[in-house]
Amino acid sequence: MARAKAEQQPATTGMTLVVLVGLGILFLLFMAFLNVVKSGNLLTESNLLYSALIFYAGAGALYLGFGVTATESYVKFASLATWAGLLANTAAIGHRWYAAGHPPFASIYEMLLSFVWTLAALTLIAEKKFGVKVIGTVTMPVAIVGVVLMQLLPSDVHPLVPALQSTWLHVHVTLAMLAYAACALSFALAMMFLIKDNMKTETFLAATSLFSVISYAAILCTRFEKWGGLSVIGWDEPNKSEMFVSRGIRLFVVIPDLGWLLLLVLLAAAAPLVLYAYGQQTKDQSILPTANRAVFVSILMQVMALIAFLLRTRSGAYPSLDAQGLFPTSLKASPFILSALVGSIFVSLLYLLLLWRREDLEKLLPSAQDLDRITYKTICLAFPLLTLMIAAGAYWANRTWGSYWNWDPKETWAAITWLVYAGYLHMRVTRGWRGRRAAYFAILGFGVVMFTFFGVTYLLPGLHAYA
Amino acid sequence: MATKLIALLRKGWQTLGAIKTGVVLLITVVIVSAAGTLILQRPMTDPDEMSRAYSPQVLRLLDAVGLTNVFHAWWFVALLVLVSASIVAASVERFPNAWRYFSRPYRSTDESFRKALPGHKRIPIKDEESGLVAAERALHSLGFRPERVIGADRVALFAERNRVSEMAVYIVHASLLLIFLGGIVDGVWGWRGYISLERGQQVTQVPLKDGGTKALPFAIRCEGAGQENYKDGSPKRWWSKLAVMEGGREVQRKEIVVNDPLVYEGVRFYQSGYGSTGKVEQLLLTASSRENKGQLHDIALTMNTPVELDADTTVRLARFIPDYFVRDGEVYNRSERVENPAVQMFVESKKTGKSIEVWLPEIEGFAHNAESPYTFEAKDLQLGSFTGLQVSYEPGQWAVWAGCLLMGLGLATAFYLVHIRFWVVPVRDTHGQLMLWFGGTANKNREAFQHKFDAFAEKLEQELAKQSEVGSDACAQAHATTLAGD
């Protein structure tokens, strides 16, 4: 039904979207300008970051518009917006570097700043050099999520503790950001390859639903409390920091009933997956439209969960299991739950794009063979960077703690990432793995990268406490 | 029997070198080390936390399987050794072939080779020499150094670039083994420990991380340590002045900070912590005499060293309690933090030999401050500080760094250096027409090579066209202009 409706709409031609996005950007910039006039500071870092966000968002919208309507001129404006965003992003990095007196690699906020920058730069390179024009459809949403996360993460310039005052640290983190951005690009390319390689749309249905299910399951496994609450970290607004019970142990507060809601959304997100699995089992294709409808329901539920989460964390005080009394929380205390919720919605929306506009999308992509080759090339770029990143990190650790390898979780997971990509290269070179299997491998590799980057920091304890 | 054994060994060796074995081993390493990061590990986590996180049965099971200390378990080390063995076997199996390929590049251009080579072309030429000269010039302009290969019946050209790229895989594997070797050397002969030194203290024994102590062939002495803070109070810099003493003589001295250790005979001393010892270094007091009102002394006391107040009276600092409390007629210390400090002093008279116990603050039931001829007021309390040093001996680390460098080079070679080869030879086609046959290959990035090949073909045609302009009978002259042109 939805599909039919979408197909009835004539493909938008002309400049409607460009004008709309342009107006949107102007409006937001104007609002920001009013703010600037009020505060009197023009070139502050948050202003720069905000304009970067606006431009990236505009670029993302235009790339999506390009993906949907195949209007060639959009992509020109999209890369123009990306350039503008990159410029603002560069200025933000420069400003921070100047303000902090050291390159911006000391906290996860600063690393995100560099990561987004590299991602935008690589997107432009992939577009100009390799002609993968729609790559921004995947990478720009990632960049937007990155900038939104940055708005939430604590951004104060902290002086460097003694262990971090080393050039090797900067080398290590620069290499990490470059490597991770290259991995992100290879992931996007592998996805494009799968689309171009005539992978069935319903397989994407299964994959995207699985992603949502995993996101929600991960949140619920770690945060679901008895009687349906969701525990989040308490936020100490006057000090702008997380609350602690004692040194190093965070104070969790329980938002009542939100756990049930998320559980409900988990079920809704699982529904398309279950329907798909049932269809595969019974070889019954007629169930797919129902599954697609279930995706709709799942997206609606996810948006609802997001809104509920936003509203409930922004106001109100909640009890804690560890301490007496009521405590406030804030979005800032749960950036990763938020990005899981937003990321899951994004992924589901990308599935809808694929469902409705697959043919147009395919027309715009280079051949499957080319995409496969470019994916391999990006990994050829990422792998030496990963290697050098690990080596520089080991050298730094040796200068700081007197030991180059401690088997702490971050190190171990960096090694696992390295091994996964080494596996990819071996299978490709000695076994001639091409196409699908190589693409799956590249996707798996990026999954491991994301876990190393975020998962390890927030789930596993270790020496990398500040990163 | 013996032949059977050899056959078995041979089979085992081949299995070890198979790519499948390698992949299975690597997947095992990945799974096991991932498990090691998800399950709390023994040496890092304290036992209480372990027992809080897991139920006793689960903990017993994990301990029995060895999953609570994955990275130091014998089977994990054995697994890494197996991986190394697999890399060695795989490399040794494939190396001779690659080495033959590398050390004796294929220069000949016989007919079967010409047919088998996918990328080749033919251009008609007038005579052999002019064709070869044109090809040489074209190759030179592309940055190659062609060599003439003189065969039985014809002269051919061969040019190549980056032959080392064929060996890149072995460089990378060798570097990985070098890193492992360094790790094993450190695992067997290396050690790590921690010492804390107060100013003026010197040690020759280092307590090790895994129990036991290590005797150093020299002594390390701390001549001062300190901390500098940022304005917000977070630490900016820790430093310690260290001296190495050998046979009572100072042989080396360095002020170390975090990230900049002192190295002596391979033993490294890293700044790792700084703190207060909870002991008094100096107590500054003002003493005023009860008899002569207004007569003030500023005195500095150190532990158990009497200080003269007048000709007859001395005062001695006897005890310092950082965090005192009183119970059942005793003064106790609650903690090592300076929360609620108290000092016990004795005011002694030489003449009478009488000793009066004075406490600051005046603790009731113990202090006899009223009997003392002097009253005291505390001005400043300077506590001793200690510096925490990580000590490590890692003789294998040079192999690790060399391995890292080599791996960087190896990977750069593997991914970015392309072995390109060109062959050029004059041949006659089926009609007897003299043709210049040329072909080329690259071991990776074939699309980019296609451009290079086309550029070569174009250049070659230009050169041949130039020659025909100069004149067909003036081959030697053409050659001369070539040289002049260069």
PDB file of N, CA and C in Angstrom, chain A residues 264-333:
ATOM      1  N   LEU A 264       8.307  -2.951  24.220  1.00  0.00           N
ATOM      2  CA  LEU A 264       7.255  -2.984  23.215  1.00  0.00           C
ATOM      3  C   LEU A 264       7.822  -2.664  21.837  1.00  0.00           C
ATOM      4  N   VAL A 265       8.692  -1.642  21.795  1.00  0.00           N
ATOM      5  CA  VAL A 265       9.312  -1.259  20.527  1.00  0.00           C
ATOM      6  C   VAL A 265      10.209  -2.376  20.017  1.00  0.00           C
ATOM      7  N   LEU A 266      10.883  -3.045  20.942  1.00  0.00           N
ATOM      8  CA  LEU A 266      11.725  -4.176  20.550  1.00  0.00           C
ATOM      9  C   LEU A 266      10.871  -5.220  19.838  1.00  0.00           C
ATOM     10  N   LEU A 267       9.700  -5.490  20.410  1.00  0.00           N
ATOM     11  CA  LEU A 267       8.805  -6.478  19.793  1.00  0.00           C
ATOM     12  C   LEU A 267       8.367  -6.007  18.414  1.00  0.00           C
ATOM     13  N   ALA A 268       8.027  -4.682  18.318  1.00  0.00           N
ATOM     14  CA  ALA A 268       7.597  -4.131  17.029  1.00  0.00           C
ATOM     15  C   ALA A 268       8.719  -4.230  16.009  1.00  0.00           C
ATOM     16  N   ALA A 269       9.965  -3.989  16.468  1.00  0.00           N
ATOM     17  CA  ALA A 269      11.102  -4.050  15.549  1.00  0.00           C
ATOM     18  C   ALA A 269      11.389  -5.485  15.144  1.00  0.00           C
ATOM     19  N   ALA A 270      11.052  -6.420  16.046  1.00  0.00           N
ATOM     20  CA  ALA A 270      11.310  -7.828  15.746  1.00  0.00           C
ATOM     21  C   ALA A 270      10.267  -8.393  14.795  1.00  0.00           C
ATOM     22  N   ALA A 271       9.082  -7.751  14.760  1.00  0.00           N
ATOM     23  CA  ALA A 271       7.974  -8.293  13.955  1.00  0.00           C
ATOM     24  C   ALA A 271       8.354  -8.493  12.485  1.00  0.00           C
ATOM     25  N   PRO A 272       8.940  -7.469  11.785  1.00  0.00           N
ATOM     26  CA  PRO A 272       9.292  -7.702  10.387  1.00  0.00           C
ATOM     27  C   PRO A 272      10.273  -8.857  10.234  1.00  0.00           C
ATOM     28  N   LEU A 273      11.177  -8.968  11.192  1.00  0.00           N
ATOM     29  CA  LEU A 273      12.178 -10.026  11.126  1.00  0.00           C
ATOM     30  C   LEU A 273      11.521 -11.393  11.235  1.00  0.00           C
ATOM     31  N   VAL A 274      10.567 -11.489  12.188  1.00  0.00           N
ATOM     32  CA  VAL A 274       9.874 -12.756  12.392  1.00  0.00           C
ATOM     33  C   VAL A 274       9.054 -13.100  11.143  1.00  0.00           C
ATOM     34  N   LEU A 275       8.368 -12.105  10.590  1.00  0.00           N
ATOM     35  CA  LEU A 275       7.559 -12.343   9.395  1.00  0.00           C
ATOM     36  C   LEU A 275       8.447 -12.802   8.240  1.00  0.00           C
ATOM     37  N   TYR A 276       9.608 -12.135   8.110  1.00  0.00           N
ATOM     38  CA  TYR A 276      10.551 -12.507   7.056  1.00  0.00           C
ATOM     39  C   TYR A 276      10.997 -13.948   7.239  1.00  0.00           C
ATOM     40  N   ALA A 277      11.358 -14.291   8.490  1.00  0.00           N
ATOM     41  CA  ALA A 277      11.840 -15.647   8.767  1.00  0.00           C
ATOM     42  C   ALA A 277      10.748 -16.661   8.460  1.00  0.00           C
ATOM     43  N   TYR A 278       9.518 -16.306   8.822  1.00  0.00           N
ATOM     44  CA  TYR A 278       8.384 -17.200   8.557  1.00  0.00           C
ATOM     45  C   TYR A 278       8.216 -17.393   7.055  1.00  0.00           C
ATOM     46  N   GLY A 279       8.334 -16.284   6.327  1.00  0.00           N
ATOM     47  CA  GLY A 279       8.210 -16.346   4.870  1.00  0.00           C
ATOM     48  C   GLY A 279       9.280 -17.222   4.249  1.00  0.00           C
ATOM     49  N   GLN A 280      10.502 -17.112   4.767  1.00  0.00           N
ATOM     50  CA  GLN A 280      11.591 -17.936   4.244  1.00  0.00           C
ATOM     51  C   GLN A 280      11.309 -19.404   4.522  1.00  0.00           C
ATOM     52  N   GLN A 281      10.783 -19.676   5.734  1.00  0.00           N
ATOM     53  CA  GLN A 281      10.537 -21.048   6.152  1.00  0.00           C
ATOM     54  C   GLN A 281       9.488 -21.698   5.259  1.00  0.00           C
ATOM     55  N   THR A 282       8.401 -20.943   5.013  1.00  0.00           N
ATOM     56  CA  THR A 282       7.279 -21.537   4.267  1.00  0.00           C
ATOM     57  C   THR A 282       7.370 -21.245   2.782  1.00  0.00           C
ATOM     58  N   LYS A 283       8.465 -20.585   2.373  1.00  0.00           N
ATOM     59  CA  LYS A 283       8.633 -20.192   0.967  1.00  0.00           C
ATOM     60  C   LYS A 283       7.421 -19.399   0.483  1.00  0.00           C
ATOM     61  N   ASP A 284       6.892 -18.599   1.341  1.00  0.00           N
ATOM     62  CA  ASP A 284       5.682 -17.846   1.024  1.00  0.00           C
ATOM     63  C   ASP A 284       6.054 -16.375   0.830  1.00  0.00           C
ATOM     64  N   GLN A 285       6.061 -15.939  -0.438  1.00  0.00           N
ATOM     65  CA  GLN A 285       6.472 -14.564  -0.732  1.00  0.00           C
ATOM     66  C   GLN A 285       5.382 -13.551  -0.368  1.00  0.00           C
ATOM     67  N   SER A 286       4.136 -14.036  -0.268  1.00  0.00           N
ATOM     68  CA  SER A 286       3.028 -13.089  -0.101  1.00  0.00           C
ATOM     69  C   SER A 286       3.065 -12.394   1.256  1.00  0.00           C
ATOM     70  N   ILE A 287       3.923 -12.893   2.144  1.00  0.00           N
ATOM     71  CA  ILE A 287       3.956 -12.309   3.482  1.00  0.00           C
ATOM     72  C   ILE A 287       4.796 -11.033   3.500  1.00  0.00           C
ATOM     73  N   LEU A 288       5.593 -10.825   2.433  1.00  0.00           N
ATOM     74  CA  LEU A 288       6.516  -9.688   2.438  1.00  0.00           C
ATOM     75  C   LEU A 288       5.833  -8.335   2.558  1.00  0.00           C
ATOM     76  N   PRO A 289       4.739  -8.084   1.806  1.00  0.00           N
ATOM     77  CA  PRO A 289       4.077  -6.784   1.998  1.00  0.00           C
ATOM     78  C   PRO A 289       3.687  -6.552   3.449  1.00  0.00           C
ATOM     79  N   THR A 290       3.237  -7.620   4.111  1.00  0.00           N
ATOM     80  CA  THR A 290       2.899  -7.493   5.525  1.00  0.00           C
ATOM     81  C   THR A 290       4.138  -7.107   6.330  1.00  0.00           C
ATOM     82  N   ALA A 291       5.265  -7.733   5.986  1.00  0.00           N
ATOM     83  CA  ALA A 291       6.508  -7.432   6.698  1.00  0.00           C
ATOM     84  C   ALA A 291       6.880  -5.967   6.494  1.00  0.00           C
ATOM     85  N   ASN A 292       6.698  -5.460   5.250  1.00  0.00           N
ATOM     86  CA  ASN A 292       7.021  -4.063   4.987  1.00  0.00           C
ATOM     87  C   ASN A 292       6.121  -3.135   5.795  1.00  0.00           C
ATOM     88  N   ARG A 293       4.845  -3.550   5.916  1.00  0.00           N
ATOM     89  CA  ARG A 293       3.946  -2.755   6.736  1.00  0.00           C
ATOM     90  C   ARG A 293       4.412  -2.773   8.187  1.00  0.00           C
ATOM     91  N   ALA A 294       4.913  -3.925   8.610  1.00  0.00           N
ATOM     92  CA  ALA A 294       5.416  -4.030   9.988  1.00  0.00           C
ATOM     93  C   ALA A 294       6.601  -3.094  10.202  1.00  0.00           C
ATOM     94  N   VAL A 295       7.397  -2.866   9.129  1.00  0.00           N
ATOM     95  CA  VAL A 295       8.510  -1.920   9.258  1.00  0.00           C
ATOM     96  C   VAL A 295       7.974  -0.529   9.571  1.00  0.00           C
ATOM     97  N   PHE A 296       6.861  -0.177   8.878  1.00  0.00           N
ATOM     98  CA  PHE A 296       6.229   1.111   9.154  1.00  0.00           C
ATOM     99  C   PHE A 296       5.866   1.252  10.607  1.00  0.00           C
ATOM    100  N   VAL A 297       5.159   0.222  11.086  1.00  0.00           N
ATOM    101  CA  VAL A 297       4.728   0.239  12.475  1.00  0.00           C
ATOM    102  C   VAL A 297       5.947   0.389  13.379  1.00  0.00           C
ATOM    103  N   SER A 298       7.001  -0.370  13.043  1.00  0.00           N
ATOM    104  CA  SER A 298       8.213  -0.337  13.859  1.00  0.00           C
ATOM    105  C   SER A 298       8.807   1.072  13.879  1.00  0.00           C
ATOM    106  N   ILE A 299       8.834   1.737  12.703  1.00  0.00           N
ATOM    107  CA  ILE A 299       9.403   3.093  12.666  1.00  0.00           C
ATOM    108  C   ILE A 299       8.565   4.042  13.518  1.00  0.00           C
ATOM    109  N   LEU A 300       7.234   3.922  13.385  1.00  0.00           N
ATOM    110  CA  LEU A 300       6.362   4.789  14.185  1.00  0.00           C
ATOM    111  C   LEU A 300       6.617   4.580  15.671  1.00  0.00           C
ATOM    112  N   MET A 301       6.697   3.310  16.053  1.00  0.00           N
ATOM    113  CA  MET A 301       6.946   2.999  17.458  1.00  0.00           C
ATOM    114  C   MET A 301       8.303   3.549  17.903  1.00  0.00           C
ATOM    115  N   GLN A 302       9.294   3.422  17.017  1.00  0.00           N
ATOM    116  CA  GLN A 302      10.630   3.899  17.375  1.00  0.00           C
ATOM    117  C   GLN A 302      10.633   5.409  17.587  1.00  0.00           C
ATOM    118  N   VAL A 303       9.927   6.110  16.686  1.00  0.00           N
ATOM    119  CA  VAL A 303       9.854   7.568  16.838  1.00  0.00           C
ATOM    120  C   VAL A 303       9.186   7.909  18.164  1.00  0.00           C
ATOM    121  N   MET A 304       8.129   7.132  18.485  1.00  0.00           N
ATOM    122  CA  MET A 304       7.413   7.348  19.737  1.00  0.00           C
ATOM    123  C   MET A 304       8.357   7.140  20.923  1.00  0.00           C
ATOM    124  N   ALA A 305       9.131   6.042  20.854  1.00  0.00           N
ATOM    125  CA  ALA A 305      10.060   5.743  21.947  1.00  0.00           C
ATOM    126  C   ALA A 305      11.073   6.867  22.093  1.00  0.00           C
ATOM    127  N   LEU A 306      11.544   7.361  20.934  1.00  0.00           N
ATOM    128  CA  LEU A 306      12.532   8.443  20.972  1.00  0.00           C
ATOM    129  C   LEU A 306      11.947   9.670  21.654  1.00  0.00           C
ATOM    130  N   ILE A 307      10.696  10.017  21.245  1.00  0.00           N
ATOM    131  CA  ILE A 307      10.060  11.199  21.833  1.00  0.00           C
ATOM    132  C   ILE A 307       9.879  11.008  23.335  1.00  0.00           C
ATOM    133  N   ALA A 308       9.384   9.812  23.719  1.00  0.00           N
ATOM    134  CA  ALA A 308       9.186   9.551  25.143  1.00  0.00           C
ATOM    135  C   ALA A 308      10.505   9.669  25.886  1.00  0.00           C
ATOM    136  N   PHE A 309      11.554   9.110  25.289  1.00  0.00           N
ATOM    137  CA  PHE A 309      12.873   9.161  25.929  1.00  0.00           C
ATOM    138  C   PHE A 309      13.334  10.605  26.091  1.00  0.00           C
ATOM    139  N   LEU A 310      13.165  11.395  25.012  1.00  0.00           N
ATOM    140  CA  LEU A 310      13.573  12.797  25.062  1.00  0.00           C
ATOM    141  C   LEU A 310      12.827  13.534  26.165  1.00  0.00           C
ATOM    142  N   LEU A 311      11.493  13.344  26.187  1.00  0.00           N
ATOM    143  CA  LEU A 311      10.680  14.092  27.151  1.00  0.00           C
ATOM    144  C   LEU A 311      11.014  13.695  28.578  1.00  0.00           C
ATOM    145  N   ARG A 312      11.155  12.387  28.803  1.00  0.00           N
ATOM    146  CA  ARG A 312      11.313  11.952  30.179  1.00  0.00           C
ATOM    147  C   ARG A 312      12.697  12.237  30.740  1.00  0.00           C
ATOM    148  N   THR A 313      13.721  12.250  29.866  1.00  0.00           N
ATOM    149  CA  THR A 313      15.045  12.553  30.408  1.00  0.00           C
ATOM    150  C   THR A 313      15.225  14.051  30.634  1.00  0.00           C
ATOM    151  N   ARG A 314      14.475  14.853  29.879  1.00  0.00           N
ATOM    152  CA  ARG A 314      14.691  16.300  29.986  1.00  0.00           C
ATOM    153  C   ARG A 314      14.113  16.873  31.266  1.00  0.00           C
ATOM    154  N   SER A 315      13.047  16.257  31.762  1.00  0.00           N
ATOM    155  CA  SER A 315      12.456  16.846  32.952  1.00  0.00           C
ATOM    156  C   SER A 315      12.128  15.764  33.959  1.00  0.00           C
ATOM    157  N   GLY A 316      11.988  16.172  35.202  1.00  0.00           N
ATOM    158  CA  GLY A 316      11.588  15.235  36.234  1.00  0.00           C
ATOM    159  C   GLY A 316      12.773  14.680  36.984  1.00  0.00           C
ATOM    160  N   ALA A 317      12.487  14.216  38.189  1.00  0.00           N
ATOM    161  CA  ALA A 317      13.509  13.596  39.017  1.00  0.00           C
ATOM    162  C   ALA A 317      13.070  12.172  39.288  1.00  0.00           C
ATOM    163  N   TYR A 318      14.034  11.275  39.366  1.00  0.00           N
ATOM    164  CA  TYR A 318      13.706   9.870  39.447  1.00  0.00           C
ATOM    165  C   TYR A 318      14.432   9.214  40.601  1.00  0.00           C
ATOM    166  N   PRO A 319      13.852   8.132  41.145  1.00  0.00           N
ATOM    167  CA  PRO A 319      14.520   7.435  42.254  1.00  0.00           C
ATOM    168  C   PRO A 319      15.707   6.605  41.747  1.00  0.00           C
ATOM    169  N   SER A 320      16.557   6.282  42.676  1.00  0.00           N
ATOM    170  CA  SER A 320      17.705   5.460  42.322  1.00  0.00           C
ATOM    171  C   SER A 320      17.716   4.230  43.204  1.00  0.00           C
ATOM    172  N   LEU A 321      18.289   3.129  42.713  1.00  0.00           N
ATOM    173  CA  LEU A 321      18.377   1.926  43.519  1.00  0.00           C
ATOM    174  C   LEU A 321      19.551   2.004  44.488  1.00  0.00           C
ATOM    175  N   ASP A 322      20.497   2.907  44.206  1.00  0.00           N
ATOM    176  CA  ASP A 322      21.728   2.936  44.991  1.00  0.00           C
ATOM    177  C   ASP A 322      21.725   4.012  46.074  1.00  0.00           C
ATOM    178  N   ALA A 323      20.799   4.964  45.973  1.00  0.00           N
ATOM    179  CA  ALA A 323      20.849   6.056  46.942  1.00  0.00           C
ATOM    180  C   ALA A 323      19.431   6.526  47.242  1.00  0.00           C
ATOM    181  N   GLN A 324      19.273   7.181  48.385  1.00  0.00           N
ATOM    182  CA  GLN A 324      17.978   7.729  48.776  1.00  0.00           C
ATOM    183  C   GLN A 324      17.701   9.018  48.017  1.00  0.00           C
ATOM    184  N   GLY A 325      16.445   9.274  47.727  1.00  0.00           N
ATOM    185  CA  GLY A 325      16.099  10.566  47.158  1.00  0.00           C
ATOM    186  C   GLY A 325      15.820  10.488  45.664  1.00  0.00           C
ATOM    187  N   LEU A 326      15.475  11.645  45.105  1.00  0.00           N
ATOM    188  CA  LEU A 326      15.172  11.735  43.676  1.00  0.00           C
ATOM    189  C   LEU A 326      16.278  12.528  42.988  1.00  0.00           C
ATOM    190  N   PHE A 327      16.632  12.093  41.781  1.00  0.00           N
ATOM    191  CA  PHE A 327      17.722  12.752  41.087  1.00  0.00           C
ATOM    192  C   PHE A 327      17.307  13.084  39.659  1.00  0.00           C
ATOM    193  N   PRO A 328      17.791  14.202  39.135  1.00  0.00           N
ATOM    194  CA  PRO A 328      17.473  14.514  37.744  1.00  0.00           C
ATOM    195  C   PRO A 328      18.423  13.755  36.811  1.00  0.00           C
ATOM    196  N   THR A 329      18.033  13.681  35.559  1.00  0.00           N
ATOM    197  CA  THR A 329      18.942  13.147  34.560  1.00  0.00           C
ATOM    198  C   THR A 329      18.878  14.090  33.365  1.00  0.00           C
ATOM    199  N   SER A 330      19.620  13.771  32.345  1.00  0.00           N
ATOM    200  CA  SER A 330      19.645  14.644  31.184  1.00  0.00           C
ATOM    201  C   SER A 330      20.031  13.803  29.983  1.00  0.00           C
ATOM    202  N   LEU A 331      19.699  14.325  28.793  1.00  0.00           N
ATOM    203  CA  LEU A 331      20.120  13.648  27.574  1.00  0.00           C
ATOM    204  C   LEU A 331      21.619  13.479  27.545  1.00  0.00           C
ATOM    205  N   LYS A 332      22.292  14.481  28.150  1.00  0.00           N
ATOM    206  CA  LYS A 332      23.748  14.476  28.117  1.00  0.00           C
ATOM    207  C   LYS A 332      24.330  13.283  28.840  1.00  0.00           C
ATOM    208  N   ALA A 333      23.542  12.711  29.764  1.00  0.00           N
ATOM    209  CA  ALA A 333      24.060  11.583  30.517  1.00  0.00           C
ATOM    210  C   ALA A 333      23.938  10.280  29.729  1.00  0.00           C
TER     211      ALA A 333
END
